[in-house]
PDB file of C-alpha atoms and ligand atoms in Angstrom:
ATOM      1  CA  MET A   4     -93.711 -40.893 -83.464  1.00 96.00           C
ATOM      2  CA  ARG A   5     -93.296 -38.755 -80.419  1.00 97.00           C
ATOM      3  CA  ILE A   6     -92.907 -34.989 -80.014  1.00 98.00           C
ATOM      4  CA  GLU A   7     -91.062 -34.792 -76.733  1.00 96.00           C
ATOM      5  CA  GLU A   8     -91.180 -30.974 -76.471  1.00 96.00           C
ATOM      6  CA  ALA A   9     -94.963 -30.746 -76.831  1.00 98.00           C
ATOM      7  CA  ILE A  10     -96.782 -28.901 -74.067  1.00 98.00           C
ATOM      8  CA  PRO A  11     -98.256 -29.937 -71.667  1.00 98.00           C
ATOM      9  CA  PHE A  12     -96.674 -33.396 -72.235  1.00 98.00           C
ATOM     10  CA  PRO A  13     -95.214 -35.445 -75.110  1.00 98.00           C
ATOM     11  CA  TYR A  14     -97.521 -35.948 -78.091  1.00 98.00           C
ATOM     12  CA  GLU A  15     -97.608 -39.365 -79.744  1.00 98.00           C
ATOM     13  CA  PHE A  16     -98.941 -39.993 -83.248  1.00 98.00           C
ATOM     14  CA  GLU A  17     -98.620 -42.228 -86.298  1.00 98.00           C
ATOM     15  CA  ILE A  18     -98.276 -40.543 -89.675  1.00 98.00           C
ATOM     16  CA  ARG A  19    -100.899 -42.808 -91.240  1.00 98.00           C
ATOM     17  CA  ASN A  20    -103.505 -41.708 -88.658  1.00 98.00           C
ATOM     18  CA  THR A  21    -102.603 -38.022 -88.669  1.00 98.00           C
ATOM     19  CA  ALA A  22    -103.483 -35.084 -90.909  1.00 99.00           C
ATOM     20  CA  LEU A  23    -101.848 -31.675 -91.186  1.00 99.00           C
ATOM     21  CA  VAL A  24    -104.681 -29.122 -91.279  1.00 99.00           C
ATOM     22  CA  LEU A  25    -103.763 -25.662 -92.556  1.00 99.00           C
ATOM     23  CA  ILE A  26    -106.507 -23.202 -91.787  1.00 99.00           C
ATOM     24  CA  ASP A  27    -107.367 -20.353 -94.176  1.00 98.00           C
ATOM     25  CA  MET A  28    -103.896 -19.444 -95.469  1.00 98.00           C
ATOM     26  CA  GLN A  29    -105.687 -17.298 -98.036  1.00 98.00           C
ATOM     27  CA  ARG A  30    -104.874 -14.049 -99.746  1.00 98.00           C
ATOM     28  CA  ASP A  31    -108.047 -12.639 -98.116  1.00 97.00           C
ATOM     29  CA  PHE A  32    -106.326 -12.794 -94.710  1.00 98.00           C
ATOM     30  CA  ILE A  33    -102.625 -12.460 -95.539  1.00 97.00           C
ATOM     31  CA  GLU A  34    -102.481  -9.881 -98.333  1.00 96.00           C
ATOM     32  CA  PRO A  35    -103.647  -6.253 -98.394  1.00 94.00           C
ATOM     33  CA  GLY A  36    -107.052  -5.629 -99.956  1.00 92.00           C
ATOM     34  CA  GLY A  37    -108.847  -8.677 -98.557  1.00 93.00           C
ATOM     35  CA  PHE A  38    -111.197  -9.535 -95.704  1.00 95.00           C
ATOM     36  CA  GLY A  39    -108.577  -9.192 -92.951  1.00 95.00           C
ATOM     37  CA  GLU A  40    -107.639  -5.677 -93.958  1.00 94.00           C
ATOM     38  CA  THR A  41    -111.214  -4.553 -94.484  1.00 94.00           C
ATOM     39  CA  LEU A  42    -111.895  -5.509 -90.858  1.00 93.00           C
ATOM     40  CA  GLY A  43    -109.228  -2.980 -89.879  1.00 93.00           C
ATOM     41  CA  ASN A  44    -106.291  -5.310 -89.300  1.00 95.00           C
ATOM     42  CA  ASP A  45    -102.578  -4.987 -90.113  1.00 94.00           C
ATOM     43  CA  VAL A  46    -102.226  -8.053 -92.345  1.00 95.00           C
ATOM     44  CA  SER A  47     -98.410  -7.873 -92.554  1.00 94.00           C
ATOM     45  CA  LEU A  48     -98.117  -9.687 -89.212  1.00 95.00           C
ATOM     46  CA  LEU A  49     -99.485 -12.881 -90.724  1.00 98.00           C
ATOM     47  CA  GLU A  50     -96.942 -13.188 -93.524  1.00 96.00           C
ATOM     48  CA  ALA A  51     -94.203 -13.995 -91.031  1.00 96.00           C
ATOM     49  CA  ILE A  52     -95.396 -17.595 -90.541  1.00 98.00           C
ATOM     50  CA  VAL A  53     -95.290 -18.502 -94.235  1.00 98.00           C
ATOM     51  CA  PRO A  54     -91.669 -19.809 -94.340  1.00 98.00           C
ATOM     52  CA  ALA A  55     -92.050 -22.088 -91.287  1.00 98.00           C
ATOM     53  CA  THR A  56     -95.441 -23.290 -92.498  1.00 98.00           C
ATOM     54  CA  LYS A  57     -94.030 -24.056 -95.939  1.00 98.00           C
ATOM     55  CA  THR A  58     -91.169 -26.043 -94.414  1.00 98.00           C
ATOM     56  CA  ALA A  59     -93.551 -28.041 -92.216  1.00 98.00           C
ATOM     57  CA  LEU A  60     -95.890 -28.659 -95.176  1.00 98.00           C
ATOM     58  CA  GLN A  61     -93.043 -29.880 -97.366  1.00 98.00           C
ATOM     59  CA  ALA A  62     -91.716 -32.210 -94.647  1.00 98.00           C
ATOM     60  CA  TRP A  63     -95.215 -33.564 -94.018  1.00 98.00           C
ATOM     61  CA  ARG A  64     -95.724 -34.165 -97.744  1.00 98.00           C
ATOM     62  CA  GLU A  65     -92.371 -35.967 -97.972  1.00 98.00           C
ATOM     63  CA  ALA A  66     -93.389 -38.150 -95.018  1.00 98.00           C
ATOM     64  CA  GLY A  67     -96.534 -39.129 -96.933  1.00 98.00           C
ATOM     65  CA  GLY A  68     -98.966 -37.548 -94.470  1.00 98.00           C
ATOM     66  CA  LEU A  69    -102.472 -36.403 -95.346  1.00 98.00           C
ATOM     67  CA  VAL A  70    -102.820 -32.661 -95.900  1.00 99.00           C
ATOM     68  CA  VAL A  71    -106.042 -30.681 -95.475  1.00 99.00           C
ATOM     69  CA  HIS A  72    -106.334 -27.034 -96.533  1.00 99.00           C
ATOM     70  CA  THR A  73    -109.322 -24.922 -95.572  1.00 99.00           C
ATOM     71  CA  ARG A  74    -110.655 -21.672 -96.985  1.00 98.00           C
ATOM     72  CA  GLU A  75    -113.216 -19.396 -95.407  1.00 98.00           C
ATOM     73  CA  ALA A  76    -115.412 -19.037 -98.459  1.00 98.00           C
ATOM     74  CA  HIS A  77    -118.991 -18.162 -99.241  1.00 98.00           C
ATOM     75  CA  LYS A  78    -121.105 -19.051-102.262  1.00 98.00           C
ATOM     76  CA  PRO A  79    -121.384 -16.217-104.821  1.00 98.00           C
ATOM     77  CA  ASP A  80    -125.094 -15.754-103.924  1.00 98.00           C
ATOM     78  CA  LEU A  81    -124.106 -15.489-100.222  1.00 98.00           C
ATOM     79  CA  SER A  82    -126.854 -17.989 -99.331  1.00 98.00           C
ATOM     80  CA  ASP A  83    -124.436 -19.529 -96.802  1.00 98.00           C
ATOM     81  CA  CYS A  84    -123.524 -16.190 -95.206  1.00 98.00           C
ATOM     82  CA  PRO A  85    -125.855 -15.277 -92.354  1.00 98.00           C
ATOM     83  CA  SER A  86    -126.786 -11.595 -92.310  1.00 97.00           C
ATOM     84  CA  ALA A  87    -125.420 -11.475 -88.752  1.00 97.00           C
ATOM     85  CA  LYS A  88    -121.973 -12.276 -90.190  1.00 97.00           C
ATOM     86  CA  ARG A  89    -122.213  -9.943 -93.183  1.00 97.00           C
ATOM     87  CA  ASN A  90    -123.629  -6.988 -91.268  1.00 97.00           C
ATOM     88  CA  ARG A  91    -121.458  -7.185 -88.154  1.00 95.00           C
ATOM     89  CA  GLY A  92    -119.340  -4.134 -87.407  1.00 93.00           C
ATOM     90  CA  ASN A  93    -118.414  -1.336 -89.762  1.00 92.00           C
ATOM     91  CA  PRO A  94    -115.907  -2.684 -92.287  1.00 93.00           C
ATOM     92  CA  ALA A  95    -114.799  -0.695 -95.338  1.00 89.00           C
ATOM     93  CA  LEU A  96    -115.998  -3.597 -97.535  1.00 94.00           C
ATOM     94  CA  ARG A  97    -118.409  -6.331 -96.531  1.00 96.00           C
ATOM     95  CA  ILE A  98    -118.409 -10.022 -97.492  1.00 97.00           C
ATOM     96  CA  GLY A  99    -119.473 -10.192-101.143  1.00 98.00           C
ATOM     97  CA  ASP A 100    -118.421  -6.618-101.978  1.00 97.00           C
ATOM     98  CA  GLU A 101    -115.977  -6.034-104.839  1.00 97.00           C
ATOM     99  CA  GLY A 102    -112.446  -5.400-103.577  1.00 96.00           C
ATOM    100  CA  PRO A 103    -109.001  -5.163-105.178  1.00 96.00           C
ATOM    101  CA  MET A 104    -108.709  -8.996-105.173  1.00 97.00           C
ATOM    102  CA  GLY A 105    -112.278  -9.664-106.291  1.00 97.00           C
ATOM    103  CA  ARG A 106    -115.357 -10.161-104.121  1.00 98.00           C
ATOM    104  CA  ILE A 107    -114.485 -10.325-100.430  1.00 97.00           C
ATOM    105  CA  LEU A 108    -114.489 -13.894 -99.008  1.00 98.00           C
ATOM    106  CA  VAL A 109    -116.336 -15.354-102.007  1.00 98.00           C
ATOM    107  CA  ALA A 110    -115.354 -18.757-103.414  1.00 98.00           C
ATOM    108  CA  GLY A 111    -113.475 -18.656-106.699  1.00 98.00           C
ATOM    109  CA  GLU A 112    -112.330 -15.039-106.378  1.00 98.00           C
ATOM    110  CA  PRO A 113    -108.568 -14.300-106.562  1.00 98.00           C
ATOM    111  CA  GLY A 114    -108.459 -13.112-102.945  1.00 98.00           C
ATOM    112  CA  ASN A 115    -110.096 -16.279-101.708  1.00 98.00           C
ATOM    113  CA  GLN A 116    -107.305 -18.543-102.965  1.00 98.00           C
ATOM    114  CA  ILE A 117    -104.642 -20.055-100.761  1.00 98.00           C
ATOM    115  CA  ILE A 118    -101.391 -18.124-101.094  1.00 98.00           C
ATOM    116  CA  GLU A 119     -99.047 -19.373-103.800  1.00 98.00           C
ATOM    117  CA  ALA A 120     -96.347 -20.604-101.376  1.00 98.00           C
ATOM    118  CA  LEU A 121     -98.758 -23.034 -99.705  1.00 98.00           C
ATOM    119  CA  ALA A 122    -100.977 -23.928-102.661  1.00 98.00           C
ATOM    120  CA  PRO A 123    -102.593 -27.380-102.495  1.00 98.00           C
ATOM    121  CA  ILE A 124    -101.134 -30.095-104.734  1.00 98.00           C
ATOM    122  CA  GLY A 125    -102.332 -33.458-106.051  1.00 97.00           C
ATOM    123  CA  SER A 126    -104.989 -35.163-103.951  1.00 93.00           C
ATOM    124  CA  GLU A 127    -104.733 -32.914-100.917  1.00 98.00           C
ATOM    125  CA  ILE A 128    -108.118 -32.128 -99.401  1.00 98.00           C
ATOM    126  CA  VAL A 129    -109.446 -28.579 -99.810  1.00 98.00           C
ATOM    127  CA  ILE A 130    -112.421 -27.600 -97.652  1.00 98.00           C
ATOM    128  CA  ASP A 131    -114.478 -24.473 -98.299  1.00 98.00           C
ATOM    129  CA  LYS A 132    -116.133 -23.513 -95.028  1.00 98.00           C
ATOM    130  CA  PRO A 133    -118.779 -20.854 -94.413  1.00 98.00           C
ATOM    131  CA  GLY A 134    -118.017 -20.580 -90.709  1.00 98.00           C
ATOM    132  CA  LYS A 135    -114.988 -20.025 -88.567  1.00 98.00           C
ATOM    133  CA  GLY A 136    -114.750 -23.710 -87.628  1.00 98.00           C
ATOM    134  CA  ALA A 137    -113.634 -26.265 -90.245  1.00 99.00           C
ATOM    135  CA  PHE A 138    -116.244 -28.823 -89.145  1.00 99.00           C
ATOM    136  CA  TYR A 139    -119.332 -26.603 -89.353  1.00 98.00           C
ATOM    137  CA  ALA A 140    -121.359 -27.254 -92.552  1.00 98.00           C
ATOM    138  CA  THR A 141    -118.521 -29.191 -94.226  1.00 98.00           C
ATOM    139  CA  GLY A 142    -117.898 -32.897 -94.730  1.00 97.00           C
ATOM    140  CA  LEU A 143    -114.505 -32.748 -93.032  1.00 98.00           C
ATOM    141  CA  HIS A 144    -115.252 -35.129 -90.143  1.00 98.00           C
ATOM    142  CA  GLU A 145    -116.552 -37.796 -92.534  1.00 98.00           C
ATOM    143  CA  LEU A 146    -113.552 -37.414 -94.866  1.00 98.00           C
ATOM    144  CA  LEU A 147    -111.166 -37.826 -91.931  1.00 98.00           C
ATOM    145  CA  GLN A 148    -113.076 -40.800 -90.545  1.00 98.00           C
ATOM    146  CA  GLN A 149    -113.007 -42.539 -93.937  1.00 98.00           C
ATOM    147  CA  ARG A 150    -109.226 -42.244 -93.844  1.00 98.00           C
ATOM    148  CA  GLY A 151    -108.836 -43.462 -90.255  1.00 98.00           C
ATOM    149  CA  ILE A 152    -107.515 -40.122 -89.021  1.00 99.00           C
ATOM    150  CA  THR A 153    -107.386 -39.753 -85.227  1.00 99.00           C
ATOM    151  CA  HIS A 154    -104.741 -37.028 -84.803  1.00 99.00           C
ATOM    152  CA  LEU A 155    -104.594 -33.521 -86.264  1.00 99.00           C
ATOM    153  CA  LEU A 156    -101.667 -31.111 -86.526  1.00 99.00           C
ATOM    154  CA  PHE A 157    -102.920 -27.550 -86.923  1.00 99.00           C
ATOM    155  CA  GLY A 158    -101.451 -24.417 -88.471  1.00 99.00           C
ATOM    156  CA  GLY A 159    -102.932 -21.353 -90.130  1.00 99.00           C
ATOM    157  CA  VAL A 160    -104.755 -18.122 -89.393  1.00 98.00           C
ATOM    158  CA  THR A 161    -105.964 -16.578 -87.302  1.00 98.00           C
ATOM    159  CA  THR A 162    -104.967 -18.325 -84.111  1.00 98.00           C
ATOM    160  CA  GLU A 163    -107.835 -17.266 -81.883  1.00 98.00           C
ATOM    161  CA  VAL A 164    -110.559 -17.212 -84.535  1.00 98.00           C
ATOM    162  CA  CYS A 165    -110.611 -19.950 -87.187  1.00 98.00           C
ATOM    163  CA  VAL A 166    -107.731 -22.045 -85.849  1.00 99.00           C
ATOM    164  CA  GLN A 167    -108.957 -22.179 -82.271  1.00 98.00           C
ATOM    165  CA  THR A 168    -112.579 -22.725 -83.316  1.00 98.00           C
ATOM    166  CA  SER A 169    -111.548 -25.601 -85.603  1.00 99.00           C
ATOM    167  CA  MET A 170    -109.320 -27.130 -82.947  1.00 98.00           C
ATOM    168  CA  ARG A 171    -112.106 -27.028 -80.365  1.00 98.00           C
ATOM    169  CA  GLU A 172    -114.533 -28.592 -82.844  1.00 99.00           C
ATOM    170  CA  ALA A 173    -111.977 -31.330 -83.557  1.00 99.00           C
ATOM    171  CA  ASN A 174    -111.317 -31.913 -79.867  1.00 98.00           C
ATOM    172  CA  ASP A 175    -115.027 -32.411 -79.236  1.00 98.00           C
ATOM    173  CA  ARG A 176    -115.103 -34.946 -82.073  1.00 98.00           C
ATOM    174  CA  GLY A 177    -112.373 -37.003 -80.424  1.00 98.00           C
ATOM    175  CA  TYR A 178    -109.233 -35.983 -82.308  1.00 99.00           C
ATOM    176  CA  ASP A 179    -105.909 -35.504 -80.500  1.00 98.00           C
ATOM    177  CA  CYS A 180    -104.898 -32.046 -81.717  1.00 99.00           C
ATOM    178  CA  LEU A 181    -101.540 -30.296 -81.716  1.00 99.00           C
ATOM    179  CA  LEU A 182    -101.089 -26.657 -82.735  1.00 99.00           C
ATOM    180  CA  LEU A 183     -97.770 -25.780 -84.409  1.00 99.00           C
ATOM    181  CA  GLU A 184     -96.811 -22.625 -82.542  1.00 98.00           C
ATOM    182  CA  ASP A 185     -94.793 -20.901 -85.274  1.00 98.00           C
ATOM    183  CA  CYS A 186     -97.189 -21.922 -88.060  1.00 99.00           C
ATOM    184  CA  THR A 187    -100.092 -19.898 -86.691  1.00 98.00           C
ATOM    185  CA  GLU A 188    -100.557 -16.161 -86.223  1.00 98.00           C
ATOM    186  CA  SER A 189    -103.053 -13.556 -85.142  1.00 98.00           C
ATOM    187  CA  TYR A 190    -103.535  -9.884 -85.931  1.00 97.00           C
ATOM    188  CA  PHE A 191    -103.248  -9.518 -82.131  1.00 98.00           C
ATOM    189  CA  PRO A 192    -100.061 -11.050 -80.652  1.00 97.00           C
ATOM    190  CA  ALA A 193    -101.581 -11.113 -77.165  1.00 98.00           C
ATOM    191  CA  PHE A 194    -104.505 -13.167 -78.474  1.00 98.00           C
ATOM    192  CA  LYS A 195    -102.114 -15.691 -80.034  1.00 98.00           C
ATOM    193  CA  ALA A 196    -100.232 -16.064 -76.758  1.00 98.00           C
ATOM    194  CA  ALA A 197    -103.469 -16.419 -74.798  1.00 98.00           C
ATOM    195  CA  THR A 198    -104.783 -19.026 -77.236  1.00 98.00           C
ATOM    196  CA  LEU A 199    -101.647 -21.162 -76.973  1.00 98.00           C
ATOM    197  CA  ASP A 200    -101.948 -20.973 -73.190  1.00 98.00           C
ATOM    198  CA  MET A 201    -105.641 -21.838 -73.059  1.00 98.00           C
ATOM    199  CA  VAL A 202    -105.329 -24.749 -75.497  1.00 98.00           C
ATOM    200  CA  ARG A 203    -102.705 -26.526 -73.411  1.00 98.00           C
ATOM    201  CA  ALA A 204    -103.924 -25.508 -69.928  1.00 98.00           C
ATOM    202  CA  GLN A 205    -105.631 -27.915 -67.573  1.00 98.00           C
ATOM    203  CA  GLY A 206    -103.671 -30.929 -68.807  1.00 98.00           C
ATOM    204  CA  GLY A 207    -104.280 -30.166 -72.505  1.00 98.00           C
ATOM    205  CA  ILE A 208    -107.972 -29.324 -72.270  1.00 98.00           C
ATOM    206  CA  VAL A 209    -108.085 -28.651 -76.034  1.00 98.00           C
ATOM    207  CA  GLY A 210    -104.786 -30.257 -77.033  1.00 98.00           C
ATOM    208  CA  TRP A 211    -101.061 -29.712 -77.320  1.00 99.00           C
ATOM    209  CA  THR A 212     -98.734 -27.076 -78.760  1.00 99.00           C
ATOM    210  CA  ALA A 213     -95.181 -27.473 -80.080  1.00 98.00           C
ATOM    211  CA  PRO A 214     -92.752 -25.598 -82.327  1.00 98.00           C
ATOM    212  CA  SER A 215     -92.627 -26.918 -85.900  1.00 98.00           C
ATOM    213  CA  ALA A 216     -88.915 -27.734 -85.410  1.00 98.00           C
ATOM    214  CA  ALA A 217     -89.995 -30.453 -82.968  1.00 98.00           C
ATOM    215  CA  LEU A 218     -92.249 -31.998 -85.612  1.00 98.00           C
ATOM    216  CA  LEU A 219     -89.440 -31.811 -88.193  1.00 98.00           C
ATOM    217  CA  ALA A 220     -87.057 -33.503 -85.748  1.00 97.00           C
ATOM    218  CA  ALA A 221     -89.526 -36.327 -85.111  1.00 97.00           C
ATOM    219  CA  LEU A 222     -90.042 -36.843 -88.857  1.00 97.00           C
ATOM    220  CA  ARG A 223     -86.264 -36.840 -89.461  1.00 96.00           C
ATOM    221  CA  SER A 224     -85.575 -39.344 -86.697  1.00 94.00           C
ATOM    222  CA  GLY A 225     -88.506 -41.507 -87.744  1.00 87.00           C
ATOM    223  CA  GLN A 226     -89.531 -41.895 -84.088  1.00 83.00           C
TER     224      GLN A 226
HETATM  225  N1  TIU B 322    -110.882 -11.918 -88.345  1.00 54.04           N
HETATM  226  C1  TIU B 322    -110.117 -12.938 -88.004  1.00 54.04           C
HETATM  227  O1  TIU B 322    -109.228 -12.836 -87.158  1.00 54.04           O
HETATM  228  N2  TIU B 322    -110.288 -14.141 -88.617  1.00 54.04           N
HETATM  229  C2  TIU B 322    -111.281 -14.514 -89.457  1.00 54.04           C
HETATM  230  O2  TIU B 322    -112.244 -13.779 -89.705  1.00 54.04           O
HETATM  231  N3  TIU B 322    -111.148 -15.739 -90.062  1.00 54.04           N
HETATM  232  C3  TIU B 322    -110.123 -16.627 -89.795  1.00 54.04           C
HETATM  233  O3  TIU B 322    -109.530 -16.626 -88.739  1.00 54.04           O
HETATM  234  N4  TIU B 322    -109.777 -17.462 -90.779  1.00 54.04           N
END
């Protein structure tokens, strides 16, 4: 398969060696009352990517590709949440505090679940991660290696925080990474734009970007 429109040059991949990785499409970031809002952000911006992400996810599932979902999630006793992370800044509610959707950023709470529209199905991989990057303190690299995965298609939130961190971690581990431009969003549009630029600068120093329509076209054509 080949995504001709990818920047900075066409991206080639085989479905059997590629995973779609959706980062932290959780109520905690996308709906009011969660972690994103308690940090002072306007969470409504993030909802806009849900339709395109759902379409890409459905097409990828129909093509038989591996799907990985991540959640930024801490253990209920917060033993995996460094005090530096919990105490940073001056949020209305801190990680572990009781909010309208349960305890903020704690595994198993309603707010920590992936939004209904993108909920994992069947044997899709779900990774709970205590950090911003999907490879830190998780078994993700090993799970991907066991399955022969060499290429990763990324979507999710937020572009410059958990998505970019995960993509950089993946790049350093040898994966060819492509970020789906309309399947990722930031609370800060300028940060999203800058992240897309920095990922694909210098000959694809971190990887590629492309609109999801280009992925859909490749899957439809089978090439
Ligand atoms: N605050 C922010 O932009 N993001 C995060 O804290 N986590 C993720 O990006 N998932």
